[in-house]
Amino acid sequence: MLRYSKLSYFFAFCLLPGFSGVIHGQNVACSIQQAPSDAAAKAFAQENYTTALQLYADAVKKNPQDFAAIVGQERTLLKMNVVDAAAKLAETNADAHPNDALFAATLGEVRFRQGDMKDAAEQYGKAMKLNPCLARLHYDLYVWFWTRAMYATGYAQLVLAHQLMPDDPEIGRDWTGHLPLRKRTAALDTELAKGANGTVAHHAEMVSLDERLHAILAEKNGGCRLDSEVKTTTLPLEYLLSDSDINQFQGLGFDVRFNDKASARLELDTGASGILINRVTAKKAGLVPIATDKINGIGDQGAAEAYWAYVDSFRIGALEFHNCLVEVSDKRSVVGIDGLIGANVFDDFHVTLDMPMRLMTLTPLPPRPGEITKAAPTLNAAGVNGGKSVAAGDSSSKSAAQPVAIRYHDRYVAPEMQGWMPFYLFGHEILLAGALKDKQPRLFLLDSGSNISDLSIRAAKSVGKIHSDSHYIVKGIDGKVKTVYVVDNADLVFANLKDPLRFIPVFDIDNISNNTGTEVSGIIGMDTLAMLIIDIDYRDGLIHLVFDPKHGTNVRIR
């Protein structure tokens, strides 16, 4: 169904490698569209996917040409993480209806979920040729561009999707998530006041986020800003051993200071977001809870209780920051250590991890073209707003009536970074394109918080026969992994590097893929990363990995 209004757009998208077929310089008049409001769509919006799937199936039985119901089935299966069934259905319908933009776009969503980014791009390009007015397609393009640090281009796609279909729940949630902080918090307050916010778990997440946003809104002086003339620092990375097993290598970390009262050694974790400390450190630092939360990770024991608190002073090497929001685990230790600090905390810095020399260096990022002055670096301690997503002027010191400009930038490759490689950024997760022996396109999570590299069960079966191994004990935030397998002779290829692992642990990491929204075939852990020099630019989604056998203590850690 269409409303009577029409919007005219000039489509001029930038081309990225692997993204072909996008319309350039085309004037198109598009009708504003209404989101489906049938019973199946309502069940889908409320995350009652079992009911939605049945209702869509019933609709297709009544009318096999009900394309909206067919696509509803495919998208519901994706939400239920029944990816193989969704792919089979999407492939069948795309082949049967090669000139339908809706089926092409949905097949693109399936390919995106499978981790085949190149084919996803091709499907989106095909759909754009067939129907450039499809609201959902512009939302898909927003997601696609956003993972590539093309934030200005991606945000433009989201705005267009919202204008074309302003009442779509999923598009609306993401659009609201990019509003200036005050408006975003007010919108979430309104949504919670309405009730019926999806599943119990989803409602709890919304409540926790609302509490955190209110806490950020109330922060002083803009929050977690550098308060010193020094803008660079180099810190030694220390070996971390589990407090439950002094012979078990945990990872690498460094010492920090909270409120000049408590010291802690935090593990540097590229697979985590924000700062997470144990309750012992928080008590010594005098931290006061301001919002509740739950933390999830690898393990089979379920989510752990946590809370958020402000740190007045947070010192890292020569750098001192103030008013930083950190998360506190209710447990005495965080996987056997004092806490974790996600590398994305430093998304305002050029991060160099010289693993063989056991050093971390933080330096300012190169200014973008035309950028004359740059604000003091901040720490993304809360994991909510990175430098890419903070609206200009969006701070508690601004009047609620004062207009706030939302400014995003696309990836900038500075001259000194010309040899760096782009990565896919899903929230805080760095995913690198790679392959195994079957040469199929795969994505691997760069995770310095994992002391070993491993593969998913699905990916490992493409390498060879997997077999159980009782010697491996894998623990994460959510406790111990029950079943661990091993596969022999896995050649892991990523970022122009090849790691010929003689054997590699295998276990179920479906929860990572499900939460990320794309297929993660494995984790590149410290046994591999410890031999590399790693440069990361979170702002622009760029990474540089170097293996030099003559540099430092270059020994594989297992």
Coordinates of C-alpha atoms in Angstrom, one line a residue:
M1 CA 0.0 0.0 0.0
L2 CA 1.2 3.5 -0.9
R3 CA 0.4 6.9 0.5
Y4 CA -0.2 9.7 -1.9
S5 CA 3.0 11.7 -1.1
K6 CA 6.0 11.4 -3.4
L7 CA 9.7 11.9 -2.8
S8 CA 12.2 12.8 -5.5
Y9 CA 15.8 11.6 -5.0
F10 CA 19.0 11.9 -7.0
F11 CA 20.8 8.6 -6.6
A12 CA 24.5 9.0 -6.8
F13 CA 26.2 6.3 -4.7
C14 CA 29.9 5.8 -4.4
L15 CA 31.3 2.5 -5.7
L16 CA 33.2 0.3 -3.4
P17 CA 35.3 -2.7 -4.4
G18 CA 33.0 -5.7 -5.0
F19 CA 29.9 -3.5 -5.1
S20 CA 28.7 -3.2 -8.7
G21 CA 25.5 -2.3 -10.5
V22 CA 24.6 0.7 -8.3
I23 CA 22.6 3.4 -10.1
H24 CA 24.6 6.6 -10.7
G25 CA 23.1 10.0 -11.3
Q26 CA 19.5 9.0 -11.7
N27 CA 16.5 11.1 -10.7
V28 CA 13.7 8.9 -9.3
A29 CA 10.3 9.9 -7.8
C30 CA 9.4 7.4 -5.0
S31 CA 6.1 7.0 -3.2
I32 CA 6.1 6.9 0.5
Q33 CA 5.3 3.4 1.6
Q34 CA 3.5 1.9 4.5
A35 CA 4.9 -1.0 6.5
P36 CA 2.8 -4.2 6.5
S37 CA 0.3 -4.2 9.4
D38 CA -1.1 -7.8 9.0
A39 CA -1.0 -10.3 11.9
A40 CA 2.2 -11.9 10.7
A41 CA 4.0 -8.6 10.4
K42 CA 2.9 -7.6 13.9
A43 CA 4.1 -10.9 15.3
F44 CA 7.4 -10.4 13.5
A45 CA 7.8 -6.9 15.0
Q46 CA 7.1 -8.3 18.5
E47 CA 9.8 -10.9 17.9
N48 CA 7.3 -13.7 18.2
Y49 CA 9.0 -15.4 15.3
T50 CA 7.4 -18.9 15.6
T51 CA 3.9 -17.4 15.3
A52 CA 5.1 -15.1 12.4
L53 CA 6.5 -18.0 10.5
Q54 CA 3.3 -20.0 10.8
L55 CA 1.2 -17.0 9.7
Y56 CA 3.4 -16.3 6.7
A57 CA 3.3 -20.0 5.7
D58 CA -0.5 -20.0 6.0
A59 CA -0.7 -16.8 3.8
V60 CA 1.5 -18.5 1.1
K61 CA -0.7 -21.6 1.1
K62 CA -3.7 -19.4 0.4
N63 CA -1.9 -17.4 -2.2
P64 CA 1.4 -18.7 -3.7
Q65 CA 1.9 -15.4 -5.4
D66 CA 1.9 -13.4 -2.1
F67 CA 5.5 -12.2 -2.5
A68 CA 5.4 -10.2 0.8
A69 CA 4.5 -13.4 2.7
I70 CA 7.2 -15.4 1.0
V71 CA 9.8 -12.7 1.9
G72 CA 8.4 -12.6 5.4
Q73 CA 9.1 -16.3 5.7
E74 CA 12.7 -15.8 4.6
R75 CA 13.4 -12.9 6.9
T76 CA 11.7 -14.7 9.8
L77 CA 13.9 -17.7 9.3
L78 CA 16.9 -15.4 9.4
K79 CA 15.7 -13.9 12.6
M80 CA 15.4 -17.4 14.0
N81 CA 18.9 -18.1 12.8
V82 CA 17.7 -21.0 10.7
V83 CA 20.1 -19.7 8.0
D84 CA 20.3 -22.8 5.7
A85 CA 16.5 -23.0 5.4
A86 CA 16.3 -19.2 4.7
A87 CA 19.0 -19.5 2.1
K88 CA 17.3 -22.4 0.3
L89 CA 14.0 -20.6 0.2
A90 CA 15.6 -17.3 -0.9
E91 CA 17.6 -18.9 -3.7
T92 CA 14.6 -20.8 -5.0
N93 CA 12.4 -17.6 -5.1
A94 CA 15.2 -15.4 -6.6
D95 CA 15.7 -17.9 -9.4
A96 CA 12.0 -18.2 -10.0
H97 CA 11.5 -14.4 -10.0
P98 CA 14.7 -12.9 -11.4
N99 CA 13.2 -9.5 -12.1
D100 CA 11.8 -8.9 -8.7
A101 CA 13.7 -6.4 -6.6
L102 CA 12.3 -7.7 -3.3
F103 CA 13.6 -11.2 -3.8
A104 CA 17.0 -10.0 -4.9
A105 CA 17.3 -7.7 -1.9
T106 CA 16.2 -10.5 0.5
L107 CA 18.8 -12.9 -1.1
G108 CA 21.3 -10.1 -0.4
E109 CA 20.3 -10.2 3.2
V110 CA 20.8 -13.9 3.3
R111 CA 24.2 -13.7 1.7
F112 CA 25.1 -11.0 4.2
R113 CA 24.1 -13.3 7.1
Q114 CA 26.1 -16.1 5.5
G115 CA 29.2 -13.9 5.5
D116 CA 29.4 -13.7 1.7
M117 CA 29.7 -10.0 1.4
K118 CA 30.6 -9.9 -2.3
D119 CA 27.5 -11.8 -3.4
A120 CA 25.4 -9.7 -1.0
A121 CA 26.7 -6.6 -2.7
E122 CA 25.9 -8.0 -6.1
Q123 CA 22.3 -8.8 -5.0
Y124 CA 21.8 -5.3 -3.6
G125 CA 23.1 -3.8 -6.8
K126 CA 20.7 -6.0 -8.9
A127 CA 17.8 -5.0 -6.7
M128 CA 18.7 -1.3 -7.0
K129 CA 18.5 -1.6 -10.8
L130 CA 15.1 -3.2 -10.6
N131 CA 13.5 -0.9 -8.0
P132 CA 15.5 2.0 -6.5
C133 CA 12.5 3.0 -4.4
L134 CA 12.4 -0.1 -2.2
A135 CA 12.7 1.2 1.4
R136 CA 14.0 -2.1 2.8
L137 CA 16.8 -2.1 0.2
H138 CA 18.1 1.3 1.4
Y139 CA 18.1 -0.1 4.9
D140 CA 20.1 -3.0 3.8
L141 CA 22.6 -0.7 2.1
Y142 CA 22.8 1.3 5.3
V143 CA 23.9 -1.8 7.1
W144 CA 26.3 -2.8 4.3
F145 CA 28.0 0.6 4.1
W146 CA 28.1 1.0 7.9
T147 CA 30.2 -2.1 8.5
R148 CA 32.7 -0.7 6.0
A149 CA 33.2 2.6 7.9
M150 CA 31.3 4.4 5.2
Y151 CA 29.3 6.3 7.8
A152 CA 28.1 9.3 5.8
T153 CA 27.0 7.2 2.9
G154 CA 25.4 4.6 5.2
Y155 CA 23.5 7.2 7.2
A156 CA 22.2 8.8 4.1
Q157 CA 20.7 5.4 3.1
L158 CA 19.1 5.0 6.6
V159 CA 17.5 8.5 6.4
L160 CA 16.2 7.6 2.9
A161 CA 14.8 4.3 4.1
H162 CA 13.1 6.0 7.0
Q163 CA 11.6 8.7 4.8
L164 CA 10.3 6.1 2.4
M165 CA 8.8 3.9 5.1
P166 CA 8.6 5.9 8.4
D167 CA 6.4 3.4 10.2
D168 CA 8.7 0.3 9.7
P169 CA 9.7 -0.8 13.2
E170 CA 13.2 -2.1 12.4
I171 CA 14.1 0.9 10.2
G172 CA 12.7 3.2 12.9
R173 CA 14.7 1.7 15.7
D174 CA 18.0 2.2 13.9
W175 CA 17.0 5.7 12.8
T176 CA 16.2 6.6 16.4
G177 CA 19.5 5.1 17.4
H178 CA 21.3 7.8 15.4
L179 CA 19.3 10.8 16.9
P180 CA 21.2 13.3 19.1
L181 CA 21.5 11.9 22.6
R182 CA 18.7 13.9 24.1
K183 CA 16.2 13.0 21.4
R184 CA 17.4 9.4 21.4
T185 CA 16.9 9.0 25.1
A186 CA 13.4 10.7 24.9
A187 CA 12.4 8.4 22.1
L188 CA 13.5 5.3 24.1
D189 CA 11.6 6.6 27.1
T190 CA 8.4 6.9 25.0
E191 CA 8.9 3.5 23.5
L192 CA 9.3 1.9 27.0
A193 CA 6.2 3.8 28.3
K194 CA 4.1 2.1 25.5
G195 CA 5.0 -1.4 26.8
A196 CA 4.9 -4.6 24.7
N197 CA 8.6 -4.2 23.8
G198 CA 9.1 -7.6 22.1
T199 CA 10.5 -10.5 24.2
V200 CA 11.3 -10.3 27.9
A201 CA 15.0 -10.3 27.0
H202 CA 14.6 -7.5 24.5
H203 CA 12.7 -5.4 26.9
A204 CA 15.4 -5.9 29.6
E205 CA 18.0 -4.8 27.1
M206 CA 16.0 -1.7 26.3
V207 CA 15.6 -0.8 29.9
S208 CA 19.4 -1.3 30.5
L209 CA 20.2 0.9 27.5
D210 CA 17.8 3.6 28.6
E211 CA 19.4 3.7 32.1
R212 CA 22.9 4.0 30.4
L213 CA 21.8 6.7 28.0
H214 CA 20.4 8.7 30.9
A215 CA 23.6 8.3 32.8
I216 CA 25.6 9.4 29.8
L217 CA 23.3 12.4 29.3
A218 CA 24.0 13.4 32.9
E219 CA 27.8 13.1 32.7
K220 CA 30.0 16.1 33.3
N221 CA 32.2 17.9 30.8
G222 CA 31.4 15.8 27.8
G223 CA 32.5 12.5 29.4
C224 CA 35.8 10.5 29.4
R225 CA 37.9 13.3 27.8
L226 CA 41.7 13.5 27.9
D227 CA 42.7 15.9 30.6
S228 CA 46.4 16.4 29.9
E229 CA 48.7 18.0 27.4
V230 CA 50.2 14.6 26.6
K231 CA 48.3 12.9 23.7
T232 CA 50.5 9.8 23.1
T233 CA 51.7 7.0 25.3
T234 CA 53.4 3.7 25.1
L235 CA 52.7 1.0 27.6
P236 CA 54.3 -2.4 28.3
L237 CA 51.9 -5.3 27.7
E238 CA 52.2 -7.9 30.5
Y239 CA 51.5 -11.6 30.4
L240 CA 48.3 -12.4 32.2
L241 CA 47.8 -15.7 34.0
S242 CA 44.5 -16.9 35.3
D243 CA 44.0 -16.6 39.1
S244 CA 42.4 -20.0 39.0
D245 CA 45.3 -21.6 37.2
I246 CA 48.7 -19.8 37.5
N247 CA 50.1 -22.0 34.7
Q248 CA 47.4 -20.9 32.2
F249 CA 48.2 -18.1 29.8
Q250 CA 45.3 -15.7 29.7
G251 CA 46.4 -13.0 27.4
L252 CA 48.2 -9.6 27.4
G253 CA 47.2 -6.6 29.4
F254 CA 48.4 -3.4 31.1
D255 CA 48.0 -1.6 34.4
V256 CA 45.5 1.2 34.9
R257 CA 44.5 3.4 37.8
F258 CA 41.0 4.2 39.0
N259 CA 40.3 7.4 41.1
D260 CA 43.9 7.2 42.4
K261 CA 42.6 4.6 44.7
A262 CA 42.7 1.2 42.9
S263 CA 45.1 -0.3 40.4
A264 CA 44.1 -3.1 38.1
R265 CA 45.6 -5.1 35.3
L266 CA 43.2 -5.2 32.4
E267 CA 43.3 -7.6 29.6
L268 CA 43.4 -5.9 26.2
D269 CA 40.5 -7.5 24.3
T270 CA 39.8 -6.7 20.7
G271 CA 36.7 -9.0 21.0
A272 CA 35.2 -6.9 23.8
S273 CA 33.6 -3.5 24.0
G274 CA 34.2 -0.8 26.7
I275 CA 35.8 -1.3 30.1
L276 CA 34.7 -4.2 32.3
I277 CA 36.2 -4.6 35.8
N278 CA 35.5 -7.0 38.7
R279 CA 33.6 -5.9 41.8
V280 CA 36.8 -6.0 44.0
T281 CA 38.5 -3.3 41.9
A282 CA 35.2 -1.3 41.8
K283 CA 34.9 -1.4 45.6
K284 CA 38.5 -0.2 46.1
A285 CA 37.9 2.7 43.7
G286 CA 34.7 3.7 45.5
L287 CA 32.4 3.2 42.4
V288 CA 28.7 3.7 42.9
P289 CA 26.2 1.8 40.7
I290 CA 24.0 4.0 38.4
A291 CA 22.5 1.5 36.0
T292 CA 22.1 -2.3 35.9
D293 CA 23.1 -4.6 33.1
K294 CA 23.9 -8.2 32.1
I295 CA 27.0 -9.4 30.3
N296 CA 27.2 -12.1 27.7
G297 CA 30.1 -14.0 26.0
I298 CA 31.5 -17.4 25.3
G299 CA 30.4 -20.1 27.7
D300 CA 27.3 -22.2 28.6
Q301 CA 26.4 -20.9 32.0
G302 CA 24.3 -17.9 30.9
A303 CA 24.6 -14.1 31.3
A304 CA 26.2 -12.6 34.4
E305 CA 24.9 -9.7 36.5
A306 CA 26.7 -6.4 36.2
Y307 CA 26.2 -2.6 36.7
W308 CA 27.5 0.7 35.3
A309 CA 29.4 3.3 37.3
Y310 CA 31.3 6.5 36.7
V311 CA 35.1 6.8 37.3
D312 CA 36.2 10.3 38.2
S313 CA 39.8 9.7 37.1
F314 CA 41.1 7.0 34.8
R315 CA 44.8 6.8 34.1
I316 CA 46.4 4.8 31.2
G317 CA 50.1 5.3 31.0
A318 CA 50.8 9.0 30.6
L319 CA 47.2 9.7 29.6
E320 CA 44.6 10.7 32.2
F321 CA 40.8 10.8 31.4
H322 CA 37.9 12.0 33.5
N323 CA 34.2 11.0 33.9
C324 CA 34.4 7.6 32.3
L325 CA 31.5 5.2 32.4
V326 CA 32.7 1.6 33.1
E327 CA 30.9 -1.7 33.6
V328 CA 31.3 -3.7 36.7
S329 CA 30.9 -7.5 36.9
D330 CA 29.2 -8.8 40.0
K331 CA 31.8 -11.5 40.2
R332 CA 35.1 -11.4 42.1
S333 CA 37.0 -11.9 38.8
V334 CA 36.4 -11.5 35.1
V335 CA 37.4 -14.8 33.6
G336 CA 40.1 -15.1 36.2
I337 CA 41.5 -11.6 35.9
D338 CA 40.9 -8.0 37.1
G339 CA 39.0 -7.0 34.0
L340 CA 38.9 -6.3 30.3
I341 CA 39.4 -3.2 28.2
G342 CA 38.1 -3.4 24.6
A343 CA 40.5 -2.1 22.0
N344 CA 37.5 -0.1 20.6
V345 CA 37.8 2.1 23.7
F346 CA 40.6 3.7 21.8
D347 CA 38.7 4.5 18.6
D348 CA 39.9 8.1 18.8
F349 CA 43.5 6.9 18.5
H350 CA 45.9 5.1 16.2
V351 CA 46.5 1.9 18.1
T352 CA 49.7 0.0 17.6
L353 CA 50.0 -3.4 19.2
D354 CA 53.6 -4.6 18.9
M355 CA 52.9 -8.1 20.2
P356 CA 56.4 -9.5 19.8
M357 CA 57.9 -6.6 21.7
R358 CA 54.9 -6.6 24.2
L359 CA 54.1 -2.9 23.7
M360 CA 51.0 -0.8 23.0
T361 CA 51.3 2.7 21.6
L362 CA 48.4 5.2 21.3
T363 CA 48.9 8.2 19.0
P364 CA 46.4 10.7 17.5
L365 CA 44.8 9.7 14.3
P366 CA 45.7 11.8 11.2
P367 CA 43.3 14.6 10.6
R368 CA 40.8 14.3 7.8
P369 CA 41.1 16.6 4.8
G370 CA 39.9 20.1 5.8
E371 CA 40.0 19.3 9.5
I372 CA 41.8 22.3 11.0
T373 CA 41.2 21.7 14.7
K374 CA 40.5 18.5 16.5
A375 CA 38.9 18.2 19.9
A376 CA 40.8 16.5 22.7
P377 CA 40.8 12.7 22.3
T378 CA 38.1 10.8 24.2
L379 CA 37.8 7.2 25.4
N380 CA 34.7 5.2 24.2
A381 CA 34.6 3.7 27.7
A382 CA 30.9 2.9 27.7
G383 CA 30.8 1.3 24.3
V384 CA 27.8 3.3 23.2
N385 CA 29.1 6.2 21.2
G386 CA 32.3 6.0 19.3
G387 CA 33.9 8.9 17.4
K388 CA 32.0 7.8 14.3
S389 CA 28.5 8.1 15.9
V390 CA 28.6 11.1 18.2
A391 CA 26.4 14.0 17.0
A392 CA 28.3 17.2 16.8
G393 CA 27.5 19.4 19.9
D394 CA 25.6 16.5 21.6
S395 CA 26.6 17.0 25.2
S396 CA 24.8 17.7 28.5
S397 CA 26.0 21.3 28.4
K398 CA 23.8 22.0 25.3
S399 CA 20.3 23.3 25.7
A400 CA 17.6 20.8 24.8
A401 CA 16.2 23.4 22.4
Q402 CA 19.5 24.1 20.7
P403 CA 19.7 22.3 17.3
V404 CA 22.4 19.6 17.0
A405 CA 24.0 18.6 13.8
I406 CA 24.6 14.9 13.0
R407 CA 27.8 14.6 11.2
Y408 CA 29.3 11.5 9.9
H409 CA 32.4 10.8 7.7
D410 CA 33.2 8.1 5.3
R411 CA 36.4 6.2 5.6
Y412 CA 39.5 8.3 5.1
V413 CA 42.7 6.6 4.0
A414 CA 45.6 8.8 5.1
P415 CA 48.8 8.8 2.9
E416 CA 50.6 6.9 5.7
M417 CA 47.9 4.2 5.7
Q418 CA 47.7 3.5 1.9
G419 CA 49.0 0.0 2.5
W420 CA 46.5 -0.8 5.2
M421 CA 43.5 -3.2 4.7
P422 CA 39.8 -2.4 5.4
F423 CA 38.0 -4.6 7.9
Y424 CA 34.4 -5.2 8.6
L425 CA 33.3 -3.5 11.9
F426 CA 30.2 -5.0 13.5
G427 CA 29.7 -3.0 16.6
H428 CA 33.0 -3.4 18.4
E429 CA 34.0 -6.6 16.5
I430 CA 36.8 -6.6 13.9
L431 CA 36.0 -9.2 11.3
L432 CA 38.7 -10.0 8.7
A433 CA 38.0 -11.6 5.3
G434 CA 39.8 -14.9 4.9
A435 CA 39.5 -18.4 3.8
L436 CA 40.3 -22.1 4.7
K437 CA 41.2 -25.0 2.4
D438 CA 37.8 -24.9 0.6
K439 CA 38.5 -21.3 -0.6
Q440 CA 35.0 -20.2 0.4
P441 CA 34.7 -16.6 1.5
R442 CA 34.8 -16.4 5.3
L443 CA 34.9 -13.9 8.1
F444 CA 37.1 -14.3 11.2
L445 CA 36.9 -12.4 14.4
L446 CA 40.1 -10.7 15.6
D447 CA 40.1 -11.5 19.3
S448 CA 43.1 -10.8 21.6
G449 CA 40.9 -11.8 24.5
S450 CA 41.0 -15.4 23.3
N451 CA 44.3 -17.1 24.1
I452 CA 43.7 -19.6 21.3
S453 CA 42.5 -19.5 17.7
D454 CA 39.5 -21.7 16.9
L455 CA 37.0 -22.6 14.3
S456 CA 33.2 -22.9 14.2
I457 CA 31.9 -26.4 13.8
R458 CA 30.5 -25.6 10.4
A459 CA 33.8 -24.1 9.1
A460 CA 35.9 -26.9 10.6
K461 CA 33.9 -29.6 8.8
S462 CA 35.1 -28.0 5.5
V463 CA 38.7 -28.6 6.6
G464 CA 38.4 -32.2 7.6
K465 CA 37.0 -34.6 10.2
I466 CA 36.6 -33.2 13.6
H467 CA 37.1 -35.3 16.7
S468 CA 36.6 -34.6 20.4
D469 CA 39.5 -33.6 22.6
S470 CA 39.3 -33.5 26.4
H471 CA 42.6 -31.7 26.8
Y472 CA 41.1 -28.3 25.7
I473 CA 39.2 -26.4 28.4
V474 CA 37.6 -23.2 26.9
K475 CA 36.2 -20.6 29.3
G476 CA 34.6 -17.3 28.6
I477 CA 32.4 -14.6 30.2
D478 CA 29.5 -17.1 30.4
G479 CA 31.6 -19.9 31.9
K480 CA 33.0 -23.1 30.5
V481 CA 32.3 -24.5 27.0
K482 CA 30.9 -28.0 27.4
T483 CA 32.1 -29.7 24.2
V484 CA 35.4 -29.0 22.4
Y485 CA 36.6 -30.7 19.3
V486 CA 39.8 -30.5 17.3
V487 CA 40.5 -30.5 13.5
D488 CA 43.9 -31.2 12.1
N489 CA 46.0 -29.3 9.5
A490 CA 43.9 -26.1 9.2
D491 CA 45.5 -23.4 7.0
L492 CA 44.0 -20.1 8.2
V493 CA 44.4 -17.3 5.6
F494 CA 43.6 -13.7 6.4
A495 CA 44.9 -10.2 5.6
N496 CA 47.5 -11.6 3.2
L497 CA 48.9 -13.9 5.9
K498 CA 48.7 -17.6 6.2
D499 CA 48.9 -19.4 9.6
P500 CA 49.4 -23.2 9.0
L501 CA 47.9 -24.5 12.3
R502 CA 48.7 -28.2 12.8
F503 CA 45.6 -28.6 14.8
I504 CA 43.0 -26.1 16.0
P505 CA 40.2 -26.3 18.6
V506 CA 36.6 -26.4 17.4
F507 CA 33.4 -25.5 19.3
D508 CA 30.0 -24.0 18.9
I509 CA 30.3 -20.2 18.3
D510 CA 26.9 -19.8 16.8
N511 CA 26.0 -17.3 19.5
I512 CA 28.7 -15.0 18.1
S513 CA 27.4 -15.3 14.6
N514 CA 23.8 -14.8 15.8
N515 CA 24.6 -11.8 17.9
T516 CA 26.9 -10.3 15.2
G517 CA 24.4 -10.8 12.4
T518 CA 26.8 -12.5 10.0
E519 CA 28.6 -15.8 9.9
V520 CA 31.8 -15.9 11.9
S521 CA 33.8 -18.9 10.8
G522 CA 36.4 -18.7 13.6
I523 CA 38.4 -16.6 16.1
I524 CA 41.9 -15.4 15.5
G525 CA 43.3 -15.6 19.0
M526 CA 46.5 -14.8 20.8
D527 CA 48.4 -17.9 19.7
T528 CA 48.4 -16.2 16.2
L529 CA 48.2 -12.6 17.2
A530 CA 51.2 -12.8 19.6
M531 CA 53.5 -13.0 16.5
L532 CA 52.2 -9.9 14.8
I533 CA 52.6 -6.2 14.8
I534 CA 49.0 -4.8 14.5
D535 CA 48.0 -1.3 13.7
I536 CA 44.3 -0.4 14.0
D537 CA 42.3 2.6 13.0
Y538 CA 38.8 2.1 14.3
R539 CA 37.6 5.4 13.0
D540 CA 38.2 4.5 9.4
G541 CA 37.9 0.7 9.6
L542 CA 41.6 0.1 8.6
I543 CA 44.1 -2.5 9.9
H544 CA 47.7 -3.4 9.1
L545 CA 49.2 -6.7 10.1
V546 CA 52.8 -7.6 9.8
F547 CA 54.7 -10.8 10.6
D548 CA 58.5 -10.3 11.0
P549 CA 60.3 -13.4 12.3
K550 CA 63.3 -11.3 13.3
H551 CA 61.3 -8.8 15.4
G552 CA 61.1 -9.3 19.2
T553 CA 60.2 -12.4 21.0
N554 CA 58.3 -14.1 18.1
V555 CA 57.1 -17.3 19.6
R556 CA 53.7 -18.9 19.3
I557 CA 51.8 -19.0 22.5
R558 CA 49.7 -22.1 23.3

